[in-house]
PDB file of C-alpha atoms and ligand atoms in Angstrom:
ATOM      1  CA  UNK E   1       2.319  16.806   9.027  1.00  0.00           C
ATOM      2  CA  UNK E   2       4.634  19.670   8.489  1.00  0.00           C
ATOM      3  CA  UNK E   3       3.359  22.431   5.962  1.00  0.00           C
ATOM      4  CA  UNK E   4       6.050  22.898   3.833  1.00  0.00           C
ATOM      5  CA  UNK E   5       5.836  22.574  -0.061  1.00  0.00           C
ATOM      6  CA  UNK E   6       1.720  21.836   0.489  1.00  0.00           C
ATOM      7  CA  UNK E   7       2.083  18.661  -2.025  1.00  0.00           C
ATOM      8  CA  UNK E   8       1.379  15.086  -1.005  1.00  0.00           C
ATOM      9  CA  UNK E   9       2.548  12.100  -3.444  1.00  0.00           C
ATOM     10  CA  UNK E  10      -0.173   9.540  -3.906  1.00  0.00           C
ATOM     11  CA  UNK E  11       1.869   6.312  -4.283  1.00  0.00           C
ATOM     12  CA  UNK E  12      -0.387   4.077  -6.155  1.00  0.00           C
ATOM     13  CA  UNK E  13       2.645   1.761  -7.597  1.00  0.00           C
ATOM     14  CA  UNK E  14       2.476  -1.728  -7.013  1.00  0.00           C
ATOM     15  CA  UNK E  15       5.652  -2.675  -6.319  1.00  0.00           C
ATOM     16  CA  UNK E  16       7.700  -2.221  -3.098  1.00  0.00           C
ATOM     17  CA  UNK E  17      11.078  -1.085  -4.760  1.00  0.00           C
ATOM     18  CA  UNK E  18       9.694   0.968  -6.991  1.00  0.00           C
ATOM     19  CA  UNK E  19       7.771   2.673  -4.375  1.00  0.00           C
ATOM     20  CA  UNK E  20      10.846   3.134  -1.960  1.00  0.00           C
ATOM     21  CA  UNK E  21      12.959   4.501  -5.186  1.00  0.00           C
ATOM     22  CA  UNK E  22      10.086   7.419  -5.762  1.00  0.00           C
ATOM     23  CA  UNK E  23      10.124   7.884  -2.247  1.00  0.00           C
ATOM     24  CA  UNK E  24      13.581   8.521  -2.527  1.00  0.00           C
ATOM     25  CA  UNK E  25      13.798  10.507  -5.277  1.00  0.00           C
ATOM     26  CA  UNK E  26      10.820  13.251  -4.181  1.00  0.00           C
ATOM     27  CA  UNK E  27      11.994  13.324  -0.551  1.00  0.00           C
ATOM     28  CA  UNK E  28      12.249  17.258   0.472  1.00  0.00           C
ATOM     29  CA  UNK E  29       9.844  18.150  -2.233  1.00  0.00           C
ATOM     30  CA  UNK E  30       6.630  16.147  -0.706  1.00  0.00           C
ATOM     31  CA  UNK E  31       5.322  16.592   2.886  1.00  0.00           C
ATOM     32  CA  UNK E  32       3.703  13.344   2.727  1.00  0.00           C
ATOM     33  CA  UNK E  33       3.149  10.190   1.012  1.00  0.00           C
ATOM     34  CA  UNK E  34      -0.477   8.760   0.637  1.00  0.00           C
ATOM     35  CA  UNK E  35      -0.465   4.946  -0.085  1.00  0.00           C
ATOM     36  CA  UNK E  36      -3.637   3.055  -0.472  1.00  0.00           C
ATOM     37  CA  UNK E  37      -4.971  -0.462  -1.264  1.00  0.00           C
ATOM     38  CA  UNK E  38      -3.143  -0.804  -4.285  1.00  0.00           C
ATOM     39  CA  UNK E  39       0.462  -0.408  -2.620  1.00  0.00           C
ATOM     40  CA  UNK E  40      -0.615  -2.255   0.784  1.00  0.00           C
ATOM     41  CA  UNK E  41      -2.097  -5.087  -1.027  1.00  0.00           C
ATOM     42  CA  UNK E  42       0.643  -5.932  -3.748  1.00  0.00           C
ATOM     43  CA  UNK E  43       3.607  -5.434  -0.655  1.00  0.00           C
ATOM     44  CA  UNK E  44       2.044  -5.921   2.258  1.00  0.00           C
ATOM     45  CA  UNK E  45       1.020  -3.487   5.178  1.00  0.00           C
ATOM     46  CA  UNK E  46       4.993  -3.003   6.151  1.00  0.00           C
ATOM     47  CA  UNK E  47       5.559  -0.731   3.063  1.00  0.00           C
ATOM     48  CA  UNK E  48       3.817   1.717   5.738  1.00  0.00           C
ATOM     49  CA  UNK E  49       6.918   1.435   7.951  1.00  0.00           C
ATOM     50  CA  UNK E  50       9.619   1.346   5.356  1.00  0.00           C
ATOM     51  CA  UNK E  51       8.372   4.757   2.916  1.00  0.00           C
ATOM     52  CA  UNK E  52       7.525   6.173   6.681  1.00  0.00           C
ATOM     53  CA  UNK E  53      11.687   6.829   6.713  1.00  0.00           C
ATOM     54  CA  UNK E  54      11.432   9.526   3.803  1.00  0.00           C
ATOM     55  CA  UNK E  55       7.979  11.375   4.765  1.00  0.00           C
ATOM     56  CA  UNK E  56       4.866  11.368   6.823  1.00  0.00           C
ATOM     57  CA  UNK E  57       2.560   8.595   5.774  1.00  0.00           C
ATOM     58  CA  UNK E  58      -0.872   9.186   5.054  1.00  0.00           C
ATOM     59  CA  UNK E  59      -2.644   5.619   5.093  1.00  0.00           C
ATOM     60  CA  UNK E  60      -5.826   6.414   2.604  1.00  0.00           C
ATOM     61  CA  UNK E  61      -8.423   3.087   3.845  1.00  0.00           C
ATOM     62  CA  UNK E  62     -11.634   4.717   3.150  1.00  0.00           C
ATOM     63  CA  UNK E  63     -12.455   3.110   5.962  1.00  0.00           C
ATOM     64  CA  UNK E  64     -16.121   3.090   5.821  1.00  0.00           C
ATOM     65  CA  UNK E  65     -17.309   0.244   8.163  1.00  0.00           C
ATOM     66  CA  UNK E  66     -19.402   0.163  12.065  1.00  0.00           C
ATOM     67  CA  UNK E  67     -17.608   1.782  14.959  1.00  0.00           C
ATOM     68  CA  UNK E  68     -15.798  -1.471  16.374  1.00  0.00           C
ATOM     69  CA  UNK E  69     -14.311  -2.588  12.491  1.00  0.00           C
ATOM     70  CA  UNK E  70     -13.468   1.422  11.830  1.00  0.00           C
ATOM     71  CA  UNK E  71     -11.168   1.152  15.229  1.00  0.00           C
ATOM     72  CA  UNK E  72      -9.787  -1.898  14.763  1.00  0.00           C
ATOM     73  CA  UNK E  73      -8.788  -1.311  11.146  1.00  0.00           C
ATOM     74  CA  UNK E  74      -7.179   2.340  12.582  1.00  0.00           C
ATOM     75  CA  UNK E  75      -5.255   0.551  15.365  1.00  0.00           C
ATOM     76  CA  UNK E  76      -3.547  -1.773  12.885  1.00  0.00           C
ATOM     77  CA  UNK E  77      -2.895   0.888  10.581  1.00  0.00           C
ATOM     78  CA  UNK E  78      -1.454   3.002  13.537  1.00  0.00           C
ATOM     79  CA  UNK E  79       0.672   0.471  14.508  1.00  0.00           C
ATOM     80  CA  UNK E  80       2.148   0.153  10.921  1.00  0.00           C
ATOM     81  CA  UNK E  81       3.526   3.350  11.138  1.00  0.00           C
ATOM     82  CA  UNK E  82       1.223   5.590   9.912  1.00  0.00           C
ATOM     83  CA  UNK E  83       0.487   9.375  10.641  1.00  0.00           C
ATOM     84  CA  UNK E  84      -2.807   9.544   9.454  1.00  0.00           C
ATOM     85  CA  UNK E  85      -5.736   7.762   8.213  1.00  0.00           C
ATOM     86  CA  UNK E  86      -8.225   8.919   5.637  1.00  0.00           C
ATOM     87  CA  UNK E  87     -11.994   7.556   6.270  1.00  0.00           C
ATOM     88  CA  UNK E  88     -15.259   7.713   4.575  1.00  0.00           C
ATOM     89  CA  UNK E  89     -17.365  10.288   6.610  1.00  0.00           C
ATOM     90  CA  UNK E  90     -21.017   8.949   5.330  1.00  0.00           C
ATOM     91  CA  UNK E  91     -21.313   6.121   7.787  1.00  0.00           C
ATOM     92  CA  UNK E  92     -21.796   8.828  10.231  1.00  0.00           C
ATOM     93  CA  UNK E  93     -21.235  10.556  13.824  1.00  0.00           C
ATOM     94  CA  UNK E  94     -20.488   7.430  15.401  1.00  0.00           C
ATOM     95  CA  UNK E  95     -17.939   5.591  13.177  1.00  0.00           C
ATOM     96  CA  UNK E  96     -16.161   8.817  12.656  1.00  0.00           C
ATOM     97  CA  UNK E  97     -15.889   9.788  16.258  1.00  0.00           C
ATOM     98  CA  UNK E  98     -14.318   6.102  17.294  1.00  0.00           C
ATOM     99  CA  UNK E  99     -11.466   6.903  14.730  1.00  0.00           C
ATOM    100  CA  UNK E 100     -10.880  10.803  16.310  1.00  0.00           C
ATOM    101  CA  UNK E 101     -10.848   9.404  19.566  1.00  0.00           C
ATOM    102  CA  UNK E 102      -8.259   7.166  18.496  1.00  0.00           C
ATOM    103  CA  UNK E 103      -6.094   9.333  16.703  1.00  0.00           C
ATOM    104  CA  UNK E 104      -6.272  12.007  19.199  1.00  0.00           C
ATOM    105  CA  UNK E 105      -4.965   9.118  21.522  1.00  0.00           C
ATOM    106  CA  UNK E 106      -2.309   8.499  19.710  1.00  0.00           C
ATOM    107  CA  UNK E 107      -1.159  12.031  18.730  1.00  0.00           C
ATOM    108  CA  UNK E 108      -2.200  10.760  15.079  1.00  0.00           C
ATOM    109  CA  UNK E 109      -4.665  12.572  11.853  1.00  0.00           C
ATOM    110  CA  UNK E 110      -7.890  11.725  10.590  1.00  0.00           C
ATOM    111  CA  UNK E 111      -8.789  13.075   7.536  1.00  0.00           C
ATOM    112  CA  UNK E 112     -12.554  12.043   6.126  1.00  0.00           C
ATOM    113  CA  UNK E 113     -13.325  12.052   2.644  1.00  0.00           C
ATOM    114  CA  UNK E 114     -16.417  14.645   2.174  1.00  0.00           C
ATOM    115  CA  UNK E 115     -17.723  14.712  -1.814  1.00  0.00           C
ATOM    116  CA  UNK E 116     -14.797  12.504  -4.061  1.00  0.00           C
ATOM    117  CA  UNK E 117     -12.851  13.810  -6.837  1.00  0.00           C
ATOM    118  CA  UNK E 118     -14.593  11.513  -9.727  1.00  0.00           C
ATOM    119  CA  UNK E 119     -17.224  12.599 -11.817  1.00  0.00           C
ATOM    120  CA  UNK E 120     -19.705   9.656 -10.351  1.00  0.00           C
ATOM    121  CA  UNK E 121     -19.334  11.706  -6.670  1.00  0.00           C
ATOM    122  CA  UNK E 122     -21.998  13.781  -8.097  1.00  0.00           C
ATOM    123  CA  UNK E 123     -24.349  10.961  -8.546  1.00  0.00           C
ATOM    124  CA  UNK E 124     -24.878  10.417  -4.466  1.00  0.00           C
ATOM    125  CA  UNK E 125     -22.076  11.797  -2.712  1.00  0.00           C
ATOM    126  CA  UNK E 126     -22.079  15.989  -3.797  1.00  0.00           C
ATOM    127  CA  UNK E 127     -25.665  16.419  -1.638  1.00  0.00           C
ATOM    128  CA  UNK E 128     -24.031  14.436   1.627  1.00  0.00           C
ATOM    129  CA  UNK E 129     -20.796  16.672   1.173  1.00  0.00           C
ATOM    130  CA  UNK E 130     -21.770  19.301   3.038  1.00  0.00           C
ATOM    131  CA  UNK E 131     -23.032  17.150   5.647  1.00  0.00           C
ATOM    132  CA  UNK E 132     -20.252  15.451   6.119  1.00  0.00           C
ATOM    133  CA  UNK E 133     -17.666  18.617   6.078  1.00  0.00           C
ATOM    134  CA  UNK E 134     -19.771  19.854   9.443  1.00  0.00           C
ATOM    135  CA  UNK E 135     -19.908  16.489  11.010  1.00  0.00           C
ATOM    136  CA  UNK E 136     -15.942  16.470  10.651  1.00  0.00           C
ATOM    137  CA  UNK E 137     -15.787  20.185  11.761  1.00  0.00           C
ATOM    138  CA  UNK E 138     -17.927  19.428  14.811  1.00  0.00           C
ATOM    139  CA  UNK E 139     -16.345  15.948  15.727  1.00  0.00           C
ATOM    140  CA  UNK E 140     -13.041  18.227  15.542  1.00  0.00           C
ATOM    141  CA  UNK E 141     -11.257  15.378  13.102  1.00  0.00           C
ATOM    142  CA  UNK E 142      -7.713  17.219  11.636  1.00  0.00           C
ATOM    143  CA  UNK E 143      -8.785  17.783   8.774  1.00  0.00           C
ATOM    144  CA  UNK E 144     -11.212  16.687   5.126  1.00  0.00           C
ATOM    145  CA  UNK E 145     -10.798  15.587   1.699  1.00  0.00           C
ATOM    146  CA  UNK E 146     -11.835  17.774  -0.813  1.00  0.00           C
ATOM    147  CA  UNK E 147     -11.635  17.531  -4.713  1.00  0.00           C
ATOM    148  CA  UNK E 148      -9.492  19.441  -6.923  1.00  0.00           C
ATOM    149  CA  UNK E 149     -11.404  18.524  -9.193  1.00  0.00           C
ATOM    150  CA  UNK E 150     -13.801  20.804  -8.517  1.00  0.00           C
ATOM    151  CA  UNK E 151     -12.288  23.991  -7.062  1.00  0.00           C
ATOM    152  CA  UNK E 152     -15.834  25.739  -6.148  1.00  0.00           C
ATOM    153  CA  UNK E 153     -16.375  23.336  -4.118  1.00  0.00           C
ATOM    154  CA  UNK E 154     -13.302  23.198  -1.911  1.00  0.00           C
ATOM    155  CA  UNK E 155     -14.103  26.831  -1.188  1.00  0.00           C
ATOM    156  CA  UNK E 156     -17.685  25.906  -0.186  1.00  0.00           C
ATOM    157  CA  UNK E 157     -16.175  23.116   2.086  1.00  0.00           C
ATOM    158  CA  UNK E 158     -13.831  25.861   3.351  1.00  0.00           C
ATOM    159  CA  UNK E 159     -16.347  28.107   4.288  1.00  0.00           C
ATOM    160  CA  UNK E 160     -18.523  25.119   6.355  1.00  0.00           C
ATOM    161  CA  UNK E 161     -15.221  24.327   8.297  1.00  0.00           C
ATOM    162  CA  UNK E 162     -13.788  27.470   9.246  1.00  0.00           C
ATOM    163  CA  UNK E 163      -9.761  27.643   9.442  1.00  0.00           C
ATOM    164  CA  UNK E 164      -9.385  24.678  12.151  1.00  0.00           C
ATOM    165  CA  UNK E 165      -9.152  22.007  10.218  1.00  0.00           C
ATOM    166  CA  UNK E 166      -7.286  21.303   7.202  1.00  0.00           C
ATOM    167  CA  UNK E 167      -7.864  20.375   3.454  1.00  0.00           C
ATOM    168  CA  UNK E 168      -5.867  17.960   1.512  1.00  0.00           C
ATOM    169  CA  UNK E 169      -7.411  17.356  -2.320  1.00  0.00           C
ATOM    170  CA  UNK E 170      -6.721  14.926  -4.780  1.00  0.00           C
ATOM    171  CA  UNK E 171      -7.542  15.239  -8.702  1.00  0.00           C
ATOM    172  CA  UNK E 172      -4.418  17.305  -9.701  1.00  0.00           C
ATOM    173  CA  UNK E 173      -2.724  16.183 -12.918  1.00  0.00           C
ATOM    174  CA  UNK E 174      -4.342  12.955 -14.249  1.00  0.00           C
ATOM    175  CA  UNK E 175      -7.868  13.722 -13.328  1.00  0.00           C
ATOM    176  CA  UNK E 176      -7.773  17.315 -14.637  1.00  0.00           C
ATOM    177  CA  UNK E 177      -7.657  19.512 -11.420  1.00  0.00           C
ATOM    178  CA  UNK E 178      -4.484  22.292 -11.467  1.00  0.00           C
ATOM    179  CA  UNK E 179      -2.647  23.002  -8.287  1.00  0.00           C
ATOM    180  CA  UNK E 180      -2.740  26.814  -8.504  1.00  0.00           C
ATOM    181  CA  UNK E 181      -6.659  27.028  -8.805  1.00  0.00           C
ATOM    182  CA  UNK E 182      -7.073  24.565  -5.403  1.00  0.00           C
ATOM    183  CA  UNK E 183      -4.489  25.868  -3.480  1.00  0.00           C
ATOM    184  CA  UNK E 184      -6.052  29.552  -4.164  1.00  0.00           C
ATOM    185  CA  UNK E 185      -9.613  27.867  -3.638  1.00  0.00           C
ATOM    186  CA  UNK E 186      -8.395  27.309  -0.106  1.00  0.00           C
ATOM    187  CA  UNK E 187      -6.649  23.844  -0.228  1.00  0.00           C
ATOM    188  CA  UNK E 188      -3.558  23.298   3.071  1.00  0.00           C
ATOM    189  CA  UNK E 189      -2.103  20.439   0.823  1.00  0.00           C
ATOM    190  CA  UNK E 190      -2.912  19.014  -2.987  1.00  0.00           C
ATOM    191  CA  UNK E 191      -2.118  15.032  -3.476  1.00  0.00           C
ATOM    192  CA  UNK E 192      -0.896  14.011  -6.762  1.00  0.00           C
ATOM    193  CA  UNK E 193      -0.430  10.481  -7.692  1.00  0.00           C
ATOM    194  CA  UNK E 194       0.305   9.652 -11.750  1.00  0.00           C
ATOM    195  CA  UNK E 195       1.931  13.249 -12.344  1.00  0.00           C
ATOM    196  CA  UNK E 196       4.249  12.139 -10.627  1.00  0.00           C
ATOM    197  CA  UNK E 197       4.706   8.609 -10.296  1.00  0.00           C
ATOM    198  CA  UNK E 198       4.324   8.084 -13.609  1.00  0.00           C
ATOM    199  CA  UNK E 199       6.150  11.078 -14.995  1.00  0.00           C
ATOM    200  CA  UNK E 200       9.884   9.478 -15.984  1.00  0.00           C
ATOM    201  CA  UNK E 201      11.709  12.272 -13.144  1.00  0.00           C
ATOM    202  CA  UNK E 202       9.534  12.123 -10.550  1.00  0.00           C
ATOM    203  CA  UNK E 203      12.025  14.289  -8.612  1.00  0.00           C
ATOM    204  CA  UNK E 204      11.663  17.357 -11.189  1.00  0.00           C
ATOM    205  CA  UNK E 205       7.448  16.706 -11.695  1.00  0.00           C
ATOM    206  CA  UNK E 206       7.074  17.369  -7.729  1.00  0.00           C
ATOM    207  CA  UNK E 207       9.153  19.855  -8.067  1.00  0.00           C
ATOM    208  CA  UNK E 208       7.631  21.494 -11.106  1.00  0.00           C
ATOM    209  CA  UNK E 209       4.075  21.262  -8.864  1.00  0.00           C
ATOM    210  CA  UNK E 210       6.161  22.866  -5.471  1.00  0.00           C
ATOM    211  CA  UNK E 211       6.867  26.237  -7.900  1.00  0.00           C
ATOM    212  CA  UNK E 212       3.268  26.331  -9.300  1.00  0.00           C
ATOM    213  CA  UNK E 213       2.168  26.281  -5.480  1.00  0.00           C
ATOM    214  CA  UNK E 214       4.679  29.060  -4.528  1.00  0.00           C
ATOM    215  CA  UNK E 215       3.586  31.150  -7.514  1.00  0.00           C
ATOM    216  CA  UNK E 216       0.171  31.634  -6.186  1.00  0.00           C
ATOM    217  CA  UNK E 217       1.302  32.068  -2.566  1.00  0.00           C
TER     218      UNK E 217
HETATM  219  O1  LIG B 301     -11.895  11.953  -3.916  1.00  0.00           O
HETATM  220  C1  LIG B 301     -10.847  11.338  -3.991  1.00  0.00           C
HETATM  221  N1  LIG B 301     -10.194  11.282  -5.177  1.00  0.00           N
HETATM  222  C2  LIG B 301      -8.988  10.628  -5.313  1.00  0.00           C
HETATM  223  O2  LIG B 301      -8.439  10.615  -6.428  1.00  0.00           O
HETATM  224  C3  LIG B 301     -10.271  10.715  -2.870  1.00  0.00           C
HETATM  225  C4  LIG B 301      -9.043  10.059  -2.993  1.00  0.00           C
HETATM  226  N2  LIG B 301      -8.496   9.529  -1.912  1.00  0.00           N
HETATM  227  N3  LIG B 301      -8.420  10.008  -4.225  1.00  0.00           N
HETATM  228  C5  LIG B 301      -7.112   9.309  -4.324  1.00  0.00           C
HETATM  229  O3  LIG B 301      -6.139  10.286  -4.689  1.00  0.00           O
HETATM  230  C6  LIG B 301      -7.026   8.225  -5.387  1.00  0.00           C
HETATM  231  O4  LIG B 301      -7.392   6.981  -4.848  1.00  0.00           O
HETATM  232  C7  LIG B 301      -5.557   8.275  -5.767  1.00  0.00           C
HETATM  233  O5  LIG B 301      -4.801   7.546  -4.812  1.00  0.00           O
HETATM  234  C8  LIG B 301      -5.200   9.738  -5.621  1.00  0.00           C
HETATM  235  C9  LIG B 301      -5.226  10.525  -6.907  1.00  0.00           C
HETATM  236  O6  LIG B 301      -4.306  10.003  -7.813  1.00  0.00           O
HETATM  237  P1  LIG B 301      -4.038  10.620  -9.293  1.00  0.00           P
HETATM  238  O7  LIG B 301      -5.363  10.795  -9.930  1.00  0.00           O
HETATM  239  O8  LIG B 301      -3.329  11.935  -9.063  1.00  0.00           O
HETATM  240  O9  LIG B 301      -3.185   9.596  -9.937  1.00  0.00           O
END
């Protein structure tokens, strides 16, 4: 994934035309496009291929399952067209490392969700955070998901994984979290889904999140 305007679109429309039309319109102003279970499950898994044509595709699975299901979910989802895939990192070393190998295979990104962007992550996932930032670090996965919700503790996950890997963070917009703060927290890319999808000019929202980016630059 090229780092260019640092924003990601989280494309959490449910229908295929609609998604392709957004895709469109914020082309040049996104340097990827997330989709997730809502998209994939109301079009089907070939949405991958087709929004692949305006952006890279991030293909955001959770996957959170034994070694043998995380690959075989991965391989399908590689084969769709996608450039990376984000998975859960708290079913540990082992289902992590099947998914690396993988994507290191296939010249493809893992990214693995460390502490979530929700205010119920602090119930059980805040204390495995750290954790799971040095398991990702040390299984040398591209990169972790980090919440920009909660800016403080992007730049504690920064600190645990040095500059090697990357951090992408969702929560801008809709759940609260601003762009400037988590990009200056330490953040390579922020992913906003209902600023922007919803917003009635997508085009000029993603933009209007590219300049806030570039101010603090
Ligand atoms: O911790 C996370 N928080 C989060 O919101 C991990 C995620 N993957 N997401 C996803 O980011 C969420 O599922 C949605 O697709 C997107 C945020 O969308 P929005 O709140 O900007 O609409």
């Amino acid at each position: 994934m090229e780092k260019n305007t640092r924003l990601i679109l989280a494309l959490d429309v449910l229908d295929s035309d609609e998604a392709i039309r957004i895709s469109e319109a914020v082309t040049g102003h996104v340097d990827a496009i997330k989709v997730g279970y809502p998209l994939v499950l109301a079009s089907g898994l070939q949405i991958i291929g087709k929004l692949a044509e305006y952006a890279s595709i991030i293909a955001d699975f959770k996957v959170a399952d034994i070694p043998n299901t995380n690959r075989l979910i991965c391989e399908q989802v590689f084969d769709a067209g996608a450039d990376a895939v984000i998975v859960q990192g708290f079913t540990g070393h082992d289902s992590l490392e099947i998914c690396v190998d993988l994507a290191r295979e296939r010249n493809k990104d893992i990214f693995v969700v460390t502490e979530m962007s929700h205010p119920g992550a602090l119930d059980l996932m805040q204390d495995a955070g750290e954790k799971i930032a040095r398991m990702a670090a040390d299984q040398k996965a591209s990169g972790v998901v980090a919440p920009a919700t909660r800016p403080e503790r992007v730049k504690e996950i920064r600190k645990i994984i040095g500059n090697e890997l990357a951090i992408i963070s969702p929560g801008v917009g809709a759940q609260g979290g601003s762009a400037a703060d988590t990009i200056m927290a330490g953040t390579d890319w922020v992913i906003v889904g209902r600023k922007i999808y919803q917003s009635d000019d997508p085009a000029k929202a993603a933009k209007d999140i590219v300049s806030e980016i570039k101010d603090v630059l």
